[in-house]
Amino acid sequence: MAKKITLVKSLNGRLQKHKDTAASLGLRKIGDTTVQPDNAQTAGKLAQIGYLCQVSEAE
């Protein structure tokens, strides 16, 4: 299964580490959406920046 991740909050004023994590997921501005595999690496990234994102199951 895969996860559909959408950036819903701004990256302005966030920690640089959180900005880098969002960029590694392919999220650069509000409304950007990406589909990522459901694995431990993605889960770790979402644990760090989950408060900025909306996550749902991808079809």
mmCIF file of N, CA, C and O in Angstrom:
data_model
loop_
_atom_site.group_PDB
_atom_site.id
_atom_site.type_symbol
_atom_site.label_atom_id
_atom_site.label_comp_id
_atom_site.label_asym_id
_atom_site.label_seq_id
_atom_site.Cartn_x
_atom_site.Cartn_y
_atom_site.Cartn_z
ATOM 1 N N MET A 1 0.842 -1.181 0.000
ATOM 2 C CA MET A 1 0.000 0.000 0.000
ATOM 3 C C MET A 1 0.885 1.241 0.000
ATOM 4 O O MET A 1 2.031 1.218 0.419
ATOM 5 N N ALA A 2 0.337 2.340 -0.443
ATOM 6 C CA ALA A 2 1.089 3.587 -0.497
ATOM 7 C C ALA A 2 0.320 4.672 0.246
ATOM 8 O O ALA A 2 -0.877 4.555 0.483
ATOM 9 N N LYS A 3 1.042 5.706 0.604
ATOM 10 C CA LYS A 3 0.446 6.843 1.313
ATOM 11 C C LYS A 3 0.437 8.064 0.392
ATOM 12 O O LYS A 3 1.417 8.338 -0.295
ATOM 13 N N LYS A 4 -0.668 8.771 0.401
ATOM 14 C CA LYS A 4 -0.789 10.040 -0.315
ATOM 15 C C LYS A 4 -0.604 11.142 0.718
ATOM 16 O O LYS A 4 -1.370 11.245 1.669
ATOM 17 N N ILE A 5 0.422 11.967 0.534
ATOM 18 C CA ILE A 5 0.795 12.987 1.512
ATOM 19 C C ILE A 5 0.638 14.367 0.883
ATOM 20 O O ILE A 5 1.172 14.628 -0.194
ATOM 21 N N THR A 6 -0.099 15.245 1.559
ATOM 22 C CA THR A 6 -0.327 16.606 1.079
ATOM 23 C C THR A 6 0.142 17.592 2.140
ATOM 24 O O THR A 6 -0.204 17.456 3.309
ATOM 25 N N LEU A 7 0.918 18.580 1.720
ATOM 26 C CA LEU A 7 1.369 19.632 2.636
ATOM 27 C C LEU A 7 0.230 20.630 2.825
ATOM 28 O O LEU A 7 -0.250 21.208 1.856
ATOM 29 N N VAL A 8 -0.230 20.816 4.065
ATOM 30 C CA VAL A 8 -1.368 21.701 4.332
ATOM 31 C C VAL A 8 -0.993 22.918 5.172
ATOM 32 O O VAL A 8 -1.792 23.845 5.296
ATOM 33 N N LYS A 9 0.202 22.948 5.730
ATOM 34 C CA LYS A 9 0.659 24.102 6.495
ATOM 35 C C LYS A 9 1.982 24.594 5.930
ATOM 36 O O LYS A 9 2.754 23.829 5.360
ATOM 37 N N SER A 10 2.243 25.858 6.111
ATOM 38 C CA SER A 10 3.430 26.497 5.561
ATOM 39 C C SER A 10 4.708 25.990 6.236
ATOM 40 O O SER A 10 4.715 25.640 7.418
ATOM 41 N N LEU A 11 5.792 26.032 5.468
ATOM 42 C CA LEU A 11 7.109 25.682 6.008
ATOM 43 C C LEU A 11 7.839 26.902 6.567
ATOM 44 O O LEU A 11 8.908 26.760 7.149
ATOM 45 N N ASN A 12 7.269 28.085 6.398
ATOM 46 C CA ASN A 12 7.899 29.310 6.909
ATOM 47 C C ASN A 12 8.021 29.254 8.426
ATOM 48 O O ASN A 12 7.064 28.938 9.118
ATOM 49 N N GLY A 13 9.205 29.557 8.927
ATOM 50 C CA GLY A 13 9.430 29.624 10.361
ATOM 51 C C GLY A 13 9.621 28.276 11.025
ATOM 52 O O GLY A 13 9.718 28.209 12.251
ATOM 53 N N ARG A 14 9.680 27.202 10.244
ATOM 54 C CA ARG A 14 9.868 25.857 10.812
ATOM 55 C C ARG A 14 11.354 25.572 10.954
ATOM 56 O O ARG A 14 12.206 26.247 10.360
ATOM 57 N N LEU A 15 11.665 24.551 11.724
ATOM 58 C CA LEU A 15 13.056 24.124 11.865
ATOM 59 C C LEU A 15 13.605 23.694 10.510
ATOM 60 O O LEU A 15 12.881 23.109 9.696
ATOM 61 N N GLN A 16 14.878 23.959 10.279
ATOM 62 C CA GLN A 16 15.496 23.595 9.002
ATOM 63 C C GLN A 16 15.409 22.092 8.766
ATOM 64 O O GLN A 16 15.209 21.642 7.642
ATOM 65 N N LYS A 17 15.525 21.313 9.835
ATOM 66 C CA LYS A 17 15.430 19.860 9.719
ATOM 67 C C LYS A 17 14.058 19.447 9.181
ATOM 68 O O LYS A 17 13.942 18.526 8.364
ATOM 69 N N HIS A 18 13.010 20.136 9.618
ATOM 70 C CA HIS A 18 11.660 19.825 9.155
ATOM 71 C C HIS A 18 11.472 20.245 7.694
ATOM 72 O O HIS A 18 10.815 19.542 6.927
ATOM 73 N N LYS A 19 12.062 21.366 7.307
ATOM 74 C CA LYS A 19 12.009 21.800 5.911
ATOM 75 C C LYS A 19 12.713 20.784 5.018
ATOM 76 O O LYS A 19 12.227 20.461 3.931
ATOM 77 N N ASP A 20 13.853 20.294 5.464
ATOM 78 C CA ASP A 20 14.613 19.312 4.691
ATOM 79 C C ASP A 20 13.843 18.002 4.562
ATOM 80 O O ASP A 20 13.866 17.366 3.505
ATOM 81 N N THR A 21 13.161 17.608 5.618
ATOM 82 C CA THR A 21 12.361 16.381 5.584
ATOM 83 C C THR A 21 11.221 16.526 4.590
ATOM 84 O O THR A 21 10.944 15.614 3.808
ATOM 85 N N ALA A 22 10.548 17.674 4.593
ATOM 86 C CA ALA A 22 9.462 17.918 3.642
ATOM 87 C C ALA A 22 10.001 17.886 2.210
ATOM 88 O O ALA A 22 9.381 17.292 1.319
ATOM 89 N N ALA A 23 11.152 18.490 1.987
ATOM 90 C CA ALA A 23 11.749 18.491 0.654
ATOM 91 C C ALA A 23 12.107 17.079 0.211
ATOM 92 O O ALA A 23 11.952 16.725 -0.967
ATOM 93 N N SER A 24 12.565 16.243 1.132
ATOM 94 C CA SER A 24 12.919 14.868 0.778
ATOM 95 C C SER A 24 11.697 14.046 0.381
ATOM 96 O O SER A 24 11.809 13.067 -0.344
ATOM 97 N N LEU A 25 10.516 14.484 0.852
ATOM 98 C CA LEU A 25 9.269 13.837 0.441
ATOM 99 C C LEU A 25 8.707 14.462 -0.839
ATOM 100 O O LEU A 25 7.707 13.981 -1.366
ATOM 101 N N GLY A 26 9.333 15.526 -1.319
ATOM 102 C CA GLY A 26 8.865 16.184 -2.527
ATOM 103 C C GLY A 26 7.825 17.253 -2.273
ATOM 104 O O GLY A 26 7.078 17.629 -3.175
ATOM 105 N N LEU A 27 7.758 17.754 -1.043
ATOM 106 C CA LEU A 27 6.781 18.782 -0.669
ATOM 107 C C LEU A 27 7.497 20.113 -0.510
ATOM 108 O O LEU A 27 8.349 20.258 0.355
ATOM 109 N N ARG A 28 7.148 21.080 -1.356
ATOM 110 C CA ARG A 28 7.840 22.349 -1.316
ATOM 111 C C ARG A 28 6.927 23.517 -0.961
ATOM 112 O O ARG A 28 7.357 24.497 -0.385
ATOM 113 N N LYS A 29 5.658 23.448 -1.348
ATOM 114 C CA LYS A 29 4.732 24.538 -1.036
ATOM 115 C C LYS A 29 3.374 23.957 -0.670
ATOM 116 O O LYS A 29 3.096 22.791 -0.944
ATOM 117 N N ILE A 30 2.533 24.776 -0.058
ATOM 118 C CA ILE A 30 1.213 24.324 0.388
ATOM 119 C C ILE A 30 0.434 23.788 -0.803
ATOM 120 O O ILE A 30 0.408 24.396 -1.878
ATOM 121 N N GLY A 31 -0.176 22.633 -0.608
ATOM 122 C CA GLY A 31 -0.965 22.009 -1.658
ATOM 123 C C GLY A 31 -0.224 20.962 -2.455
ATOM 124 O O GLY A 31 -0.839 20.217 -3.215
ATOM 125 N N ASP A 32 1.095 20.891 -2.313
ATOM 126 C CA ASP A 32 1.861 19.856 -3.005
ATOM 127 C C ASP A 32 1.465 18.486 -2.476
ATOM 128 O O ASP A 32 1.322 18.299 -1.265
ATOM 129 N N THR A 33 1.309 17.533 -3.377
ATOM 130 C CA THR A 33 0.912 16.178 -3.010
ATOM 131 C C THR A 33 1.901 15.195 -3.615
ATOM 132 O O THR A 33 2.359 15.373 -4.740
ATOM 133 N N THR A 34 2.215 14.162 -2.857
ATOM 134 C CA THR A 34 3.106 13.112 -3.333
ATOM 135 C C THR A 34 2.600 11.767 -2.841
ATOM 136 O O THR A 34 1.892 11.690 -1.841
ATOM 137 N N VAL A 35 2.954 10.716 -3.557
ATOM 138 C CA VAL A 35 2.613 9.356 -3.152
ATOM 139 C C VAL A 35 3.914 8.655 -2.774
ATOM 140 O O VAL A 35 4.854 8.610 -3.573
ATOM 141 N N GLN A 36 3.970 8.155 -1.552
ATOM 142 C CA GLN A 36 5.171 7.502 -1.028
ATOM 143 C C GLN A 36 4.833 6.083 -0.590
ATOM 144 O O GLN A 36 3.701 5.809 -0.182
ATOM 145 N N PRO A 37 5.814 5.175 -0.627
ATOM 146 C CA PRO A 37 5.563 3.812 -0.152
ATOM 147 C C PRO A 37 5.325 3.789 1.356
ATOM 148 O O PRO A 37 5.832 4.647 2.082
ATOM 149 N N ASP A 38 4.546 2.828 1.804
ATOM 150 C CA ASP A 38 4.235 2.703 3.228
ATOM 151 C C ASP A 38 5.287 1.813 3.876
ATOM 152 O O ASP A 38 5.110 0.605 3.996
ATOM 153 N N ASN A 39 6.421 2.435 4.262
ATOM 154 C CA ASN A 39 7.504 1.677 4.898
ATOM 155 C C ASN A 39 8.024 2.444 6.119
ATOM 156 O O ASN A 39 7.517 3.513 6.448
ATOM 157 N N ALA A 40 9.005 1.883 6.765
ATOM 158 C CA ALA A 40 9.528 2.474 8.002
ATOM 159 C C ALA A 40 10.159 3.847 7.752
ATOM 160 O O ALA A 40 10.038 4.747 8.589
ATOM 161 N N GLN A 41 10.811 4.014 6.617
ATOM 162 C CA GLN A 41 11.455 5.301 6.322
ATOM 163 C C GLN A 41 10.415 6.413 6.185
ATOM 164 O O GLN A 41 10.568 7.498 6.747
ATOM 165 N N THR A 42 9.351 6.150 5.455
ATOM 166 C CA THR A 42 8.290 7.142 5.296
ATOM 167 C C THR A 42 7.591 7.409 6.620
ATOM 168 O O THR A 42 7.268 8.554 6.946
ATOM 169 N N ALA A 43 7.363 6.372 7.407
ATOM 170 C CA ALA A 43 6.712 6.531 8.709
ATOM 171 C C ALA A 43 7.537 7.430 9.626
ATOM 172 O O ALA A 43 6.993 8.260 10.353
ATOM 173 N N GLY A 44 8.852 7.304 9.586
ATOM 174 C CA GLY A 44 9.729 8.147 10.392
ATOM 175 C C GLY A 44 9.674 9.601 9.975
ATOM 176 O O GLY A 44 9.659 10.504 10.816
ATOM 177 N N LYS A 45 9.621 9.834 8.674
ATOM 178 C CA LYS A 45 9.515 11.212 8.178
ATOM 179 C C LYS A 45 8.181 11.829 8.585
ATOM 180 O O LYS A 45 8.118 12.989 8.990
ATOM 181 N N LEU A 46 7.113 11.047 8.495
ATOM 182 C CA LEU A 46 5.793 11.554 8.876
ATOM 183 C C LEU A 46 5.686 11.782 10.375
ATOM 184 O O LEU A 46 4.954 12.665 10.815
ATOM 185 N N ALA A 47 6.411 11.000 11.161
ATOM 186 C CA ALA A 47 6.411 11.208 12.607
ATOM 187 C C ALA A 47 7.023 12.565 12.939
ATOM 188 O O ALA A 47 6.628 13.215 13.909
ATOM 189 N N GLN A 48 7.966 13.006 12.109
ATOM 190 C CA GLN A 48 8.641 14.283 12.350
ATOM 191 C C GLN A 48 7.811 15.474 11.866
ATOM 192 O O GLN A 48 7.732 16.491 12.553
ATOM 193 N N ILE A 49 7.205 15.363 10.701
ATOM 194 C CA ILE A 49 6.502 16.523 10.131
ATOM 195 C C ILE A 49 5.013 16.248 9.920
ATOM 196 O O ILE A 49 4.361 16.938 9.133
ATOM 197 N N GLY A 50 4.456 15.312 10.627
ATOM 198 C CA GLY A 50 3.044 14.972 10.478
ATOM 199 C C GLY A 50 2.107 16.118 10.786
ATOM 200 O O GLY A 50 1.013 16.191 10.241
ATOM 201 N N TYR A 51 2.532 17.040 11.634
ATOM 202 C CA TYR A 51 1.688 18.183 12.000
ATOM 203 C C TYR A 51 1.545 19.185 10.846
ATOM 204 O O TYR A 51 0.699 20.070 10.900
ATOM 205 N N LEU A 52 2.329 19.030 9.795
ATOM 206 C CA LEU A 52 2.261 19.912 8.637
ATOM 207 C C LEU A 52 1.500 19.285 7.474
ATOM 208 O O LEU A 52 1.212 19.963 6.493
ATOM 209 N N CYS A 53 1.199 17.979 7.588
ATOM 210 C CA CYS A 53 0.704 17.226 6.445
ATOM 211 C C CYS A 53 -0.653 16.599 6.724
ATOM 212 O O CYS A 53 -1.058 16.422 7.862
ATOM 213 N N GLN A 54 -1.309 16.230 5.623
ATOM 214 C CA GLN A 54 -2.522 15.416 5.674
ATOM 215 C C GLN A 54 -2.181 14.121 4.954
ATOM 216 O O GLN A 54 -1.673 14.151 3.817
ATOM 217 N N VAL A 55 -2.438 12.991 5.594
ATOM 218 C CA VAL A 55 -2.050 11.695 5.042
ATOM 219 C C VAL A 55 -3.297 10.847 4.810
ATOM 220 O O VAL A 55 -4.181 10.794 5.664
ATOM 221 N N SER A 56 -3.339 10.194 3.646
ATOM 222 C CA SER A 56 -4.425 9.276 3.338
ATOM 223 C C SER A 56 -3.873 8.101 2.545
ATOM 224 O O SER A 56 -2.723 8.160 2.075
ATOM 225 N N GLU A 57 -4.668 7.043 2.426
ATOM 226 C CA GLU A 57 -4.248 5.888 1.648
ATOM 227 C C GLU A 57 -4.399 6.191 0.166
ATOM 228 O O GLU A 57 -5.416 6.736 -0.260
ATOM 229 N N ALA A 58 -3.384 5.845 -0.616
ATOM 230 C CA ALA A 58 -3.454 6.031 -2.061
ATOM 231 C C ALA A 58 -4.107 4.814 -2.689
ATOM 232 O O ALA A 58 -3.987 3.692 -2.179
ATOM 233 N N GLU A 59 -4.828 5.037 -3.774
ATOM 234 C CA GLU A 59 -5.495 3.928 -4.439
ATOM 235 C C GLU A 59 -4.514 3.120 -5.243
ATOM 236 O O GLU A 59 -3.681 3.593 -5.920
#
